[in-house]
Coordinates of C-alpha atoms in Angstrom, one line a residue:
M1487 CA -37.4 7.0 -0.8
R1488 CA -38.4 9.7 1.5
F1489 CA -36.0 10.7 4.6
S1490 CA -34.6 13.7 6.6
A1491 CA -31.0 14.3 6.1
G1492 CA -28.5 13.8 8.8
R1493 CA -24.6 13.1 8.6
A1494 CA -22.9 9.9 10.1
L1495 CA -19.1 9.7 10.3
G1496 CA -16.7 6.8 10.7
V1497 CA -13.1 7.1 11.7
T1498 CA -10.6 4.4 11.5
C1499 CA -6.9 5.0 12.9
I1500 CA -4.3 4.1 11.1
V1501 CA -0.1 4.6 11.2
L1502 CA 1.2 5.7 8.0
T1503 CA 4.9 4.0 7.9
L1504 CA 6.5 7.2 6.8
S1505 CA 9.9 7.8 8.9
G1506 CA 11.5 11.3 8.9
A1507 CA 14.9 9.7 9.8
A1508 CA 18.2 9.8 7.9
A1509 CA 19.4 7.2 5.8
C1510 CA 21.8 4.9 7.6
R1511 CA 24.7 3.5 5.8
R1512 CA 25.4 -0.6 5.8
R1513 CA 27.9 -1.3 8.3
P1514 CA 30.4 -4.3 8.4
A1515 CA 29.2 -7.6 9.4
P1516 CA 30.1 -8.3 13.1
A1517 CA 33.0 -10.8 13.5
V1518 CA 32.0 -14.6 14.2
A1519 CA 32.2 -15.4 17.5
E1520 CA 35.1 -17.9 18.4
A1521 CA 33.9 -21.6 18.6
A1522 CA 33.1 -23.1 22.4
P1523 CA 35.8 -25.4 24.0
P1524 CA 35.3 -28.6 24.0
L1525 CA 33.8 -30.5 26.6
A1526 CA 35.9 -31.8 29.4
A1527 CA 35.5 -35.3 31.3
L1528 CA 33.5 -35.0 34.4
P1529 CA 35.4 -35.6 37.8
P1530 CA 35.1 -38.4 40.1
T1531 CA 32.1 -38.5 42.2
A1532 CA 31.6 -39.0 46.1
G1533 CA 31.2 -42.7 45.4
G1534 CA 34.5 -43.3 43.8
P1535 CA 36.4 -42.8 40.3
T1536 CA 34.2 -43.0 37.1
A1537 CA 35.5 -43.4 33.9
P1538 CA 35.7 -39.9 31.9
V1539 CA 32.5 -39.5 29.7
S1540 CA 32.9 -38.3 26.1
P1541 CA 30.4 -36.6 24.4
S1542 CA 29.2 -38.4 21.6
P1543 CA 30.9 -37.1 18.1
I1544 CA 28.8 -34.4 16.1
A1545 CA 29.7 -33.7 12.7
P1546 CA 30.8 -29.9 12.5
L1547 CA 28.3 -27.9 10.2
S1548 CA 29.3 -26.4 7.3
P1549 CA 29.8 -22.4 8.0
N1550 CA 27.4 -22.0 4.9
A1551 CA 24.9 -24.4 6.0
R1552 CA 21.3 -23.4 5.5
T1553 CA 17.7 -24.4 5.5
E1554 CA 15.7 -24.6 2.3
D1555 CA 13.4 -21.4 3.6
E1556 CA 16.7 -19.8 4.7
R1557 CA 18.4 -20.1 1.0
N1558 CA 14.9 -18.9 -0.3
T1559 CA 15.0 -15.9 1.7
V1560 CA 18.5 -15.2 0.9
A1561 CA 18.1 -15.6 -2.7
I1562 CA 14.8 -13.3 -2.9
F1563 CA 16.8 -10.6 -1.3
R1564 CA 19.8 -10.9 -3.7
E1565 CA 17.4 -10.4 -6.4
A1566 CA 15.1 -7.7 -5.0
A1567 CA 17.2 -5.5 -3.1
P1568 CA 18.9 -3.8 -6.0
S1569 CA 15.4 -3.3 -7.2
T1570 CA 14.5 -1.4 -3.8
V1571 CA 15.1 2.2 -3.4
F1572 CA 15.1 4.7 -0.6
V1573 CA 12.9 7.9 -0.9
T1574 CA 13.7 11.0 0.9
Q1575 CA 11.8 14.3 0.9
K1576 CA 14.0 17.3 1.6
Q1577 CA 13.0 21.1 2.3
R1578 CA 14.8 23.9 2.6
V1579 CA 14.4 26.0 5.9
A1580 CA 15.8 29.2 7.2
T1581 CA 19.0 29.1 9.5
D1582 CA 18.9 32.7 10.6
P1583 CA 15.8 35.0 11.4
F1584 CA 16.0 36.7 8.2
G1585 CA 15.6 34.0 6.0
F1586 CA 19.0 34.9 4.2
D1587 CA 20.5 31.7 4.9
T1588 CA 18.9 28.2 4.3
E1589 CA 20.0 24.8 4.5
E1590 CA 18.3 21.5 3.0
V1591 CA 16.8 19.1 5.8
T1592 CA 15.1 15.5 5.4
A1593 CA 11.4 16.1 5.7
G1594 CA 10.5 12.5 5.7
S1595 CA 11.4 9.3 3.7
G1596 CA 10.1 6.2 2.5
S1597 CA 10.9 3.4 0.3
G1598 CA 10.0 2.5 -3.3
F1599 CA 10.7 -0.3 -6.1
I1600 CA 11.8 0.6 -9.7
W1601 CA 9.0 -0.5 -12.1
D1602 CA 10.4 -0.4 -15.5
A1603 CA 13.9 0.2 -17.3
Q1604 CA 12.6 3.6 -18.2
G1605 CA 13.4 4.7 -14.4
H1606 CA 9.9 5.0 -13.1
I1607 CA 9.8 4.3 -9.3
V1608 CA 6.5 3.0 -7.6
T1609 CA 6.2 4.3 -4.0
N1610 CA 3.2 5.5 -1.7
F1611 CA 1.4 9.2 -2.0
H1612 CA 2.0 9.8 1.2
V1613 CA 5.8 9.3 1.1
V1614 CA 6.1 12.1 -1.5
Q1615 CA 3.0 14.4 -0.4
G1616 CA 4.7 17.7 0.4
G1617 CA 4.1 21.4 0.5
R1618 CA 6.0 24.1 -1.6
G1619 CA 9.9 24.0 -1.5
T1620 CA 10.0 20.3 -1.3
S1621 CA 12.4 18.1 -3.4
L1622 CA 12.8 14.3 -3.9
T1623 CA 15.8 12.0 -4.2
V1624 CA 15.9 8.2 -4.7
T1625 CA 19.0 6.4 -3.1
F1626 CA 19.7 2.9 -4.9
F1627 CA 21.0 0.1 -3.9
N1628 CA 24.7 1.2 -4.4
Q1629 CA 24.3 4.4 -2.3
R1630 CA 24.2 6.6 -5.5
E1631 CA 21.3 9.3 -5.0
V1632 CA 19.8 11.1 -7.8
P1633 CA 17.0 13.2 -8.0
A1634 CA 13.4 12.5 -9.0
K1635 CA 10.2 14.0 -9.8
V1636 CA 6.4 13.2 -9.5
V1637 CA 4.8 11.7 -12.8
G1638 CA 1.4 10.9 -11.2
V1639 CA -0.3 10.2 -8.0
E1640 CA -3.5 8.4 -6.8
P1641 CA -4.3 9.7 -3.6
R1642 CA -7.3 7.2 -3.2
K1643 CA -4.9 4.4 -3.6
D1644 CA -2.2 5.9 -1.8
I1645 CA 0.1 5.1 -5.0
A1646 CA 2.6 7.5 -6.7
V1647 CA 5.0 7.4 -9.8
L1648 CA 8.4 9.0 -9.8
K1649 CA 11.0 9.3 -12.7
V1650 CA 14.5 9.3 -12.4
T1651 CA 17.5 9.4 -14.7
A1652 CA 20.2 6.7 -13.9
P1653 CA 22.6 4.4 -15.7
A1654 CA 20.8 1.0 -17.2
D1655 CA 22.6 -1.1 -14.9
M1656 CA 21.0 0.7 -11.9
L1657 CA 17.2 0.1 -13.1
K1658 CA 16.3 -3.3 -12.4
P1659 CA 12.6 -3.6 -12.4
L1660 CA 11.1 -6.1 -9.9
R1661 CA 9.3 -8.9 -11.3
V1662 CA 5.3 -8.5 -11.2
P1663 CA 3.0 -11.7 -12.0
Q1664 CA 0.6 -11.9 -14.8
T1665 CA -1.9 -13.7 -12.2
F1666 CA -2.4 -12.4 -9.0
G1667 CA -4.0 -15.4 -7.1
L1668 CA -2.9 -15.1 -3.1
E1669 CA -3.8 -17.4 -0.5
V1670 CA -3.5 -16.9 3.5
G1671 CA -0.4 -18.6 4.9
Q1672 CA 1.9 -17.8 1.8
K1673 CA 5.2 -16.8 2.7
T1674 CA 5.7 -12.8 2.6
V1675 CA 9.1 -10.8 2.3
A1676 CA 9.4 -7.0 2.9
I1677 CA 12.2 -5.1 2.0
G1678 CA 12.5 -1.5 2.8
N1679 CA 14.1 1.4 4.6
P1680 CA 12.4 1.5 8.5
F1681 CA 13.8 4.0 10.4
G1682 CA 16.1 5.3 7.6
L1683 CA 17.9 1.9 7.7
D1684 CA 18.4 1.3 4.1
H1685 CA 17.5 -2.3 2.5
T1686 CA 16.1 -3.8 5.4
L1687 CA 14.3 -7.5 5.2
T1688 CA 11.4 -9.1 7.4
T1689 CA 9.5 -12.1 6.8
G1690 CA 6.2 -13.2 7.8
V1691 CA 3.0 -14.7 5.9
I1692 CA -0.2 -13.4 4.6
S1693 CA -2.3 -13.0 7.6
A1694 CA -5.6 -12.1 6.0
L1695 CA -7.0 -11.1 2.4
G1696 CA -9.8 -8.6 1.6
R1697 CA -8.9 -6.3 4.2
Q1698 CA -10.5 -2.7 4.2
V1699 CA -8.3 0.2 5.6
Q1700 CA -9.0 3.8 5.5
G1701 CA -6.7 5.6 2.7
I1702 CA -5.1 8.9 2.7
G1703 CA -7.3 10.0 0.0
G1704 CA -10.4 9.7 2.3
V1705 CA -11.9 6.8 0.8
A1706 CA -11.3 3.0 2.2
I1707 CA -8.7 1.3 0.2
R1708 CA -10.4 -2.4 -0.4
D1709 CA -8.7 -5.7 -0.6
M1710 CA -5.4 -4.9 1.1
V1711 CA -3.2 -7.5 2.1
Q1712 CA -2.6 -8.2 5.7
T1713 CA 0.7 -9.5 6.5
D1714 CA 2.3 -10.1 9.9
A1715 CA 6.1 -9.5 8.3
A1716 CA 7.4 -6.5 10.6
I1717 CA 6.7 -3.1 8.9
N1718 CA 7.9 0.1 10.7
P1719 CA 8.1 3.8 10.1
G1720 CA 10.1 4.2 6.6
N1721 CA 8.8 1.1 5.1
S1722 CA 6.0 2.8 3.1
G1723 CA 6.3 2.2 -0.4
G1724 CA 8.5 -0.7 -0.3
P1725 CA 7.8 -4.1 -2.0
L1726 CA 6.0 -7.0 -0.4
L1727 CA 7.0 -10.2 -2.3
D1728 CA 6.0 -13.8 -2.3
S1729 CA 8.5 -16.9 -2.0
G1730 CA 9.2 -16.5 -5.8
G1731 CA 10.4 -13.0 -5.5
Q1732 CA 7.3 -11.8 -7.5
L1733 CA 5.6 -8.5 -5.9
I1734 CA 2.7 -9.2 -3.7
G1735 CA 1.9 -5.8 -2.6
M1736 CA 3.5 -2.2 -1.6
N1737 CA 3.8 -2.1 2.3
T1738 CA 1.6 0.8 3.2
V1739 CA 0.1 1.1 6.8
I1740 CA 0.5 -0.8 10.1
F1741 CA -2.2 -0.9 12.9
S1742 CA 0.0 0.1 16.3
K1743 CA -0.6 2.1 19.4
S1744 CA 3.3 2.9 19.4
G1745 CA 3.8 3.6 15.9
A1746 CA 6.3 0.4 15.7
S1747 CA 5.2 -3.0 14.3
A1748 CA 2.9 -4.7 16.0
G1749 CA 2.6 -7.6 13.7
I1750 CA -0.1 -6.4 11.8
G1751 CA 0.7 -4.6 8.4
F1752 CA -1.1 -3.9 5.0
A1753 CA -0.1 -3.7 1.8
V1754 CA -1.9 -2.3 -1.5
P1755 CA -2.5 -5.3 -3.5
V1756 CA -0.7 -6.2 -6.8
S1757 CA -3.4 -6.1 -8.7
T1758 CA -4.3 -2.8 -8.1
I1759 CA -0.8 -1.6 -8.6
A1760 CA -0.5 -3.3 -11.8
R1761 CA -3.9 -1.6 -12.9
V1762 CA -3.2 1.8 -11.6
V1763 CA 0.7 2.2 -12.2
P1764 CA 0.3 2.4 -16.2
Q1765 CA -2.4 5.0 -16.1
L1766 CA -0.4 7.2 -13.8
I1767 CA 2.8 6.8 -16.3
A1768 CA 0.4 7.2 -19.4
R1769 CA -1.7 10.3 -18.0
G1770 CA -0.5 11.3 -14.6
K1771 CA -3.8 10.5 -13.1
A1772 CA -5.8 7.3 -12.8
D1773 CA -9.0 6.6 -14.4
S1774 CA -12.1 7.6 -12.4
I1775 CA -15.3 5.6 -13.4
G1776 CA -18.5 6.3 -12.6
L1777 CA -22.2 6.8 -13.8
G1778 CA -22.4 10.4 -14.6
L1779 CA -24.8 11.1 -11.5
N1780 CA -24.6 13.9 -9.0
I1781 CA -24.5 12.1 -6.0
L1782 CA -24.3 12.7 -2.4
Q1783 CA -21.2 11.2 -0.9
R1784 CA -21.7 11.5 2.8
G1785 CA -23.9 9.2 4.8
V1786 CA -27.7 10.2 5.7
A1787 CA -29.1 8.9 9.3
N1788 CA -31.3 5.8 8.7
V1789 CA -30.7 5.6 5.0
R1790 CA -28.6 2.7 3.7
G1791 CA -27.3 3.3 0.2
V1792 CA -25.8 6.6 -1.8
V1793 CA -28.5 9.2 -2.7
V1794 CA -29.0 10.2 -6.2
L1795 CA -29.3 14.1 -6.2
G1796 CA -28.9 15.0 -10.0
V1797 CA -29.3 13.7 -13.5
P1798 CA -27.7 15.6 -16.3
A1799 CA -30.0 16.2 -19.1
G1800 CA -29.4 13.9 -22.0
S1801 CA -26.7 11.8 -20.0
P1802 CA -26.2 8.0 -19.9
A1803 CA -27.7 8.1 -16.7
E1804 CA -30.9 9.9 -17.8
R1805 CA -31.4 7.4 -20.6
A1806 CA -30.8 4.5 -18.1
G1807 CA -33.8 5.9 -16.0
F1808 CA -32.3 7.5 -12.9
R1809 CA -34.4 10.6 -11.4
P1810 CA -33.1 13.6 -9.7
A1811 CA -34.1 14.5 -6.0
R1812 CA -37.3 16.6 -5.4
R1813 CA -38.4 18.1 -2.3
L1814 CA -42.2 17.3 -1.3
A1815 CA -44.8 19.7 -0.1
N1816 CA -44.2 18.3 3.3
G1817 CA -40.4 19.1 3.2
D1818 CA -39.0 15.5 2.7
I1819 CA -36.8 14.5 0.2
D1820 CA -38.0 12.0 -2.6
A1821 CA -34.8 10.5 -4.2
D1822 CA -33.4 7.5 -5.9
I1823 CA -31.2 5.4 -3.7
I1824 CA -28.6 3.0 -5.1
V1825 CA -28.3 0.0 -3.1
G1826 CA -26.8 -2.3 -5.3
I1827 CA -24.2 -3.0 -8.2
D1828 CA -23.9 -6.0 -10.1
G1829 CA -25.4 -7.7 -7.0
K1830 CA -23.2 -6.5 -4.6
K1831 CA -24.9 -4.3 -1.7
I1832 CA -23.9 -1.0 -1.6
D1833 CA -24.3 0.9 1.7
N1834 CA -22.3 4.0 1.2
Y1835 CA -20.1 6.2 -1.6
D1836 CA -17.1 3.8 -0.2
D1837 CA -19.1 0.5 -1.3
L1838 CA -19.9 2.5 -4.6
Y1839 CA -16.8 3.5 -5.6
S1840 CA -14.9 0.4 -4.7
A1841 CA -17.7 -1.4 -7.1
L1842 CA -17.3 1.0 -10.1
D1843 CA -13.6 0.9 -9.8
A1844 CA -13.6 -2.6 -10.8
H1845 CA -15.2 -1.2 -14.1
K1846 CA -13.8 0.3 -17.2
A1847 CA -15.4 3.0 -19.4
G1848 CA -18.4 1.5 -21.5
D1849 CA -18.9 -1.2 -19.2
K1850 CA -22.7 -2.3 -18.8
V1851 CA -23.8 -2.0 -15.1
D1852 CA -26.7 -3.4 -13.3
V1853 CA -27.7 -0.8 -10.5
A1854 CA -30.3 -1.6 -7.8
V1855 CA -32.1 1.5 -6.9
R1856 CA -34.7 1.7 -4.1
R1857 CA -37.4 4.1 -5.5
G1858 CA -40.0 4.5 -3.0
E1859 CA -41.2 1.2 -1.3
Q1860 CA -39.8 -0.6 -4.4
V1861 CA -36.5 -1.7 -5.7
V1862 CA -35.7 -1.3 -9.5
T1863 CA -32.9 -2.5 -11.3
L1864 CA -31.6 0.0 -13.9
K1865 CA -29.0 -0.8 -16.8
A1866 CA -26.6 1.9 -16.6
E1867 CA -23.5 2.7 -18.5
A1868 CA -20.0 3.1 -16.8
I1869 CA -18.2 6.5 -18.0
L1870 CA -14.8 8.1 -17.5
L1871 CA -14.8 11.0 -15.4
N1872 CA -13.0 13.8 -15.7
E1873 CA -13.2 15.0 -12.3
R1874 CA -9.3 15.6 -11.5

């Protein structure tokens, strides 16, 4: 296909739920209010005395009476709260003009959850992303604080894995489902540390599935879970659970003008977490699947698809039939344009990345390529890239 190059940018505004507030300790529950006095008989009216009116007898409620939904919520919190942690990023700053004296201050905070009994903690990448001189601590349900180190990160999915050393009785993993079927309307329970208030619970429902949100890694995160459970700064990295107490996703971003919850929050889906986290634990980075092509990642004006710039000699891509771009005598560029993967339309690099992300190395991929005025289908092989 021939075209003249131009650039197009799209901007999506999000609020990452990272909090700089210090952790607050749980306070004693307020005293129970005194019972209201019994109803008195009505006074006589102007028309003459009337008999006292007694209210209908009402059986006193048990102080522990709860609805079925309340009992379910309480049970979820009791099970999952010990598996939810408070992640704090600290930094040493100078306290005098000469830099001789320093003190450690909180640079940011968020939430996380225990992944396994070996001490791996899952949280958001933007919670632990920091500059030089920063350190991380994890505070458990029993208020014990331990240092943590980063094992691996995947910025494009906003996922990070930490490692802590703690007693076995403190390392209670969350339950992760074996299948990932979700439906709009399902109950959701979010546990986290909004504004530094540790182990705060909110409830809601799955408002929508398959949402796309621009991630901190510069690539859109697909298949996000949308919920109306209140998510505020500091909830980042905390678990989103279903009515069975199993993981639905990891709370990540909110759409809000004020920065506080507006009833629209998003979570990285559990299917993505379950695939990426083991890779980060094993290798410190997530698998990056591609076609082995040199492609143009930015958009080109009036061109739908992804432009192929180069094809390495002897590569699977060359064997599949891809052609490198070339400049014609009139100055136009003649290049293959990827417009589909396995029947899915590809409009830009985000589409291509997401389509290939569903594959593993060695998979055969049907690639629709616009070549001149025709669209041809090439049988390509997905390969593991070593770009990072």
